[in-house]
Short mmCIF file of C-alpha atoms and ligand atoms in Angstrom, two decimals:
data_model
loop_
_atom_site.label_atom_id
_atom_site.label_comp_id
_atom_site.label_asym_id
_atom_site.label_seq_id
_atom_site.Cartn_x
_atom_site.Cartn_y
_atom_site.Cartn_z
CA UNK V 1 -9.19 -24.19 8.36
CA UNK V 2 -9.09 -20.41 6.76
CA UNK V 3 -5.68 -19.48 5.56
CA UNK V 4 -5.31 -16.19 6.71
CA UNK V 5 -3.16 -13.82 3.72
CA UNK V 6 -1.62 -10.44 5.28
CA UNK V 7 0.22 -7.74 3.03
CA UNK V 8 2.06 -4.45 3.87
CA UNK V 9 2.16 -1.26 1.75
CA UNK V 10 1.43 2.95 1.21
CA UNK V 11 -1.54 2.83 -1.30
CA UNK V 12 -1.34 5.57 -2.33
CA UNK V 13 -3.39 6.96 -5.17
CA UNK V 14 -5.08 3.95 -5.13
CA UNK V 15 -4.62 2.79 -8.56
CA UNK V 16 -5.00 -1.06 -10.81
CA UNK V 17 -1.44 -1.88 -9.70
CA UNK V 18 -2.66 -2.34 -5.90
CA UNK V 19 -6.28 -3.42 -6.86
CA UNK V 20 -4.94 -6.41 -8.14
CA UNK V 21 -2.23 -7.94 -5.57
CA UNK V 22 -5.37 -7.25 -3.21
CA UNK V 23 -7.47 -9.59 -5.56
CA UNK V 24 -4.97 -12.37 -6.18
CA UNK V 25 -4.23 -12.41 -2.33
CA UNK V 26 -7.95 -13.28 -2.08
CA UNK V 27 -6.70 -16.73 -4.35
CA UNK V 28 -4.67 -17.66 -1.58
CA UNK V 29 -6.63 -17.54 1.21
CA UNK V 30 -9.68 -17.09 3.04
CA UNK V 31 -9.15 -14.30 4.60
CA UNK V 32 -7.26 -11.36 3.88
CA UNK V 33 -5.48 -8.30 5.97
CA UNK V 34 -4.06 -5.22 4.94
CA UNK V 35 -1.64 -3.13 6.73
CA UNK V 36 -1.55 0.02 5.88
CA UNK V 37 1.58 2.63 6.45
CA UNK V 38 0.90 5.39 8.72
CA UNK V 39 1.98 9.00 7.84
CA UNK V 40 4.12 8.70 10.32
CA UNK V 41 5.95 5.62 9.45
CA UNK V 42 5.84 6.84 5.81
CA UNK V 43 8.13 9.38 7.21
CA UNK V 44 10.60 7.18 8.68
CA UNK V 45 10.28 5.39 4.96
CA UNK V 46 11.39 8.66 3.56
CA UNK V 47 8.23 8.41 1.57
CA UNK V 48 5.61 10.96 2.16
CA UNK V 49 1.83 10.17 0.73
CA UNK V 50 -0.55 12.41 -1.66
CA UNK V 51 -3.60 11.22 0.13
CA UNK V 52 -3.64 10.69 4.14
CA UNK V 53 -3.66 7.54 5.82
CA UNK V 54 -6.95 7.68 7.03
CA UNK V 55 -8.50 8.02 3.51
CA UNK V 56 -6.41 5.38 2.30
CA UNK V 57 -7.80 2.97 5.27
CA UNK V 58 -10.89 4.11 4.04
CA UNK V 59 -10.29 3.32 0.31
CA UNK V 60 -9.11 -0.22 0.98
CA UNK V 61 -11.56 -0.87 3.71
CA UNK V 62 -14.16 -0.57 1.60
CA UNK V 63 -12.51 -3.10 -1.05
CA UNK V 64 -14.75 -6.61 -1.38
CA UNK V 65 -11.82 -8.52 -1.35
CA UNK V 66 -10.42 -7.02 1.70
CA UNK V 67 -11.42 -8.52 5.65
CA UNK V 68 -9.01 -6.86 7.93
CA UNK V 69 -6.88 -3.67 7.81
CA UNK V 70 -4.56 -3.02 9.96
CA UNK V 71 -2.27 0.04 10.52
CA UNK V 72 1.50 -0.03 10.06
CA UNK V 73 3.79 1.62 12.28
CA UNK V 74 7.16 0.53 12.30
CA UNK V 75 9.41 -1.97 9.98
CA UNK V 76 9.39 -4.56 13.32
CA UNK V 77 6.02 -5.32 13.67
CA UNK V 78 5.12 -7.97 10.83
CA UNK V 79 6.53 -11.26 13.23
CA UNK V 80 3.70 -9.88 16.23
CA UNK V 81 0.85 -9.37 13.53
CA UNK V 82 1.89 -12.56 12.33
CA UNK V 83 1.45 -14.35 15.82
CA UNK V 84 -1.57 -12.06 16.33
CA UNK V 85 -3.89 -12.99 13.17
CA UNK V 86 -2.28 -16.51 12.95
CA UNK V 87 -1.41 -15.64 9.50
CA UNK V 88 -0.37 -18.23 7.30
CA UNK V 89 1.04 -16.79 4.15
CA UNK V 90 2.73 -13.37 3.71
CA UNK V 91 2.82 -11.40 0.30
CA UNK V 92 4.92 -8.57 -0.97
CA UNK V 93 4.90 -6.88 -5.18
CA UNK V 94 8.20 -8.39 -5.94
CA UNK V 95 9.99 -5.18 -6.07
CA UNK V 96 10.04 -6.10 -2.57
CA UNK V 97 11.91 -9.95 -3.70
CA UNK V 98 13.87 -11.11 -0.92
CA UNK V 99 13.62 -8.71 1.06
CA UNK V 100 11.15 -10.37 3.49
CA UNK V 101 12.89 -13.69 3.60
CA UNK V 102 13.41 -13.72 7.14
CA UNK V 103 9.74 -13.98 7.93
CA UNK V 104 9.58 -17.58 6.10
CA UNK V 105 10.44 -18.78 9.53
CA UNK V 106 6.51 -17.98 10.21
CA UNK V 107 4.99 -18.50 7.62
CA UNK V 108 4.69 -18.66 4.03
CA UNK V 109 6.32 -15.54 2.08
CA UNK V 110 4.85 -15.28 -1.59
CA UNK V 111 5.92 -12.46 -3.82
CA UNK V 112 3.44 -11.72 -6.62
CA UNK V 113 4.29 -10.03 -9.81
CA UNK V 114 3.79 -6.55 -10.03
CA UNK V 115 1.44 -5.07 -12.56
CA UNK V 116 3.80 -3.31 -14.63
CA UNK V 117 3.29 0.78 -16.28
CA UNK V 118 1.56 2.22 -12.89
CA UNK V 119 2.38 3.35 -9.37
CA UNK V 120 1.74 6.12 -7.15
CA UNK V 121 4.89 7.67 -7.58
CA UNK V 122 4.49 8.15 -11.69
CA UNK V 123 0.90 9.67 -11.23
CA UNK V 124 2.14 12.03 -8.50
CA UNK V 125 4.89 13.10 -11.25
CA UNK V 126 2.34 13.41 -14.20
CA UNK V 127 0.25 15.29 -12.14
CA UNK V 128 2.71 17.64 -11.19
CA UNK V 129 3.65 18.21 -15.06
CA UNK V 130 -0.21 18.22 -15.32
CA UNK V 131 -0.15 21.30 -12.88
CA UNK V 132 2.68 22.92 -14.78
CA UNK V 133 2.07 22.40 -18.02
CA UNK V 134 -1.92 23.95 -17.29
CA UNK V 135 -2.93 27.77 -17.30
CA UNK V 136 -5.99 27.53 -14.55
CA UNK V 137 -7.41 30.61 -13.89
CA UNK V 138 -10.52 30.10 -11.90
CA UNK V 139 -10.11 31.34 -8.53
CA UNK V 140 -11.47 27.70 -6.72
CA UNK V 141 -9.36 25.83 -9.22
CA UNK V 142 -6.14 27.75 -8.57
CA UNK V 143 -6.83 27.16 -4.59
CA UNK V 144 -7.12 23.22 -5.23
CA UNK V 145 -3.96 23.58 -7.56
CA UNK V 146 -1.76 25.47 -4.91
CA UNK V 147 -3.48 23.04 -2.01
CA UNK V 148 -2.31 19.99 -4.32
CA UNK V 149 1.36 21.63 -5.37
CA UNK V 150 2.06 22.11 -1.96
CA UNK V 151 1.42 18.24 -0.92
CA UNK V 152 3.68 17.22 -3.54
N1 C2G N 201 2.28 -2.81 -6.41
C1 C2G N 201 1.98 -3.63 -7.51
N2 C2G N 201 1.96 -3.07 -8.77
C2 C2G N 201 2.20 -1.76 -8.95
C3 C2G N 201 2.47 -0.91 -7.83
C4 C2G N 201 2.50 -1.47 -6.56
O1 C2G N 201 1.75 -4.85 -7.38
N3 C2G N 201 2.15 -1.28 -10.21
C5 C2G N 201 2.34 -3.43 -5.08
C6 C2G N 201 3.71 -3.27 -4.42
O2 C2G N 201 4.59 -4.24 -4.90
C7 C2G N 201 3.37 -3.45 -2.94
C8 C2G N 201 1.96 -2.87 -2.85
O3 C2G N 201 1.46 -2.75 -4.20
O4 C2G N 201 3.38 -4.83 -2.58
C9 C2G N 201 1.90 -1.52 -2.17
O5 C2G N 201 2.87 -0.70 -2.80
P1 C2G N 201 3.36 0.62 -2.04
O6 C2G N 201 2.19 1.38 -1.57
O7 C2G N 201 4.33 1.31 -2.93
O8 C2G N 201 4.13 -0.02 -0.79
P2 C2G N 201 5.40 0.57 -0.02
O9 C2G N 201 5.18 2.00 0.29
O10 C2G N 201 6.59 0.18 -0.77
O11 C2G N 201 5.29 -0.18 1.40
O12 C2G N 201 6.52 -2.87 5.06
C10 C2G N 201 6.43 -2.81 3.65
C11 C2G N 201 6.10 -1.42 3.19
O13 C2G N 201 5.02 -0.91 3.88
C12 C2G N 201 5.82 -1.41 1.69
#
């Protein structure tokens, strides 16, 4: 039988940090889903993303190691998608350690280590200093920078 391995997350910036939960999810089972947070439930999070949710579905679509994705929409859900893809281990970075607990009574709740000196929310700061700190004067580049300032 196919163990079936289902994560939740933002993705943002897609960067090594994600890349590689995705790949060592791949060593524990057969088949892997991703569910990926809406802009909408972002919101809820209090989190707001860089790059839209539909590009990030794309990004992580397109990944070798991924089978299924998934959207996320609300905090409740995970127990249903659970059921629904007969999923047989869960797995969370574990910055997210013990928070999930409650879903061992469905299945198997694995935390992995988190790939430490990266995330979406560090690049999203260096690229604002990036911004700052740079005197752009080309018309096209100054429309990208004001497009990208105002998304942070
Ligand atoms: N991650 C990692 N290493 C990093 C950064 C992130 O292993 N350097 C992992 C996180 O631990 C998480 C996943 O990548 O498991 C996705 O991270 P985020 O996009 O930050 O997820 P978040 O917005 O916290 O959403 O219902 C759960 C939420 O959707 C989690």
């Amino acid at each position: 039988m196919s163990r079936v391995v289902i994560t939740y997350g933002t993705f943002d910036m897609f960067h090594i940090g994600h890349l590689r939960l995705l790949k060592r999810m791949r060593e524990l089972g057969e088949r892997v889903i991703v569910a990926v947070s809406t802009d909408e439930f972002n919101a809820q999070k209090g989190k707001r993303a860089l790059i839209p949710y539909a590009e990030r579905r794309e990004i992580i679509e397109a990944l070798a190691c991924v089978d299924l994705v998934i959207a996320e929409n609300s905090w409740e859900q995970k127990v249903e998608d659970i059921r629904r893809h007969g999923v047989d281990v869960f797995v969370m970075g574990d910055d997210w350690r013990g928070h999930f607990d409650d879903i061992k009574a469905y299945c198997e709740v694995v935390y992995l280590e988190r790939t430490s000196g990266i995330s979406s929310s560090e690049l999203k700061q260096a690229l604002g200093r990036l911004i700052e700190a740079q005197r752009i004067d080309a018309p096209a580049d100054l429309a990208m920078i004001a497009g990208l300032h105002r998304s942070l």
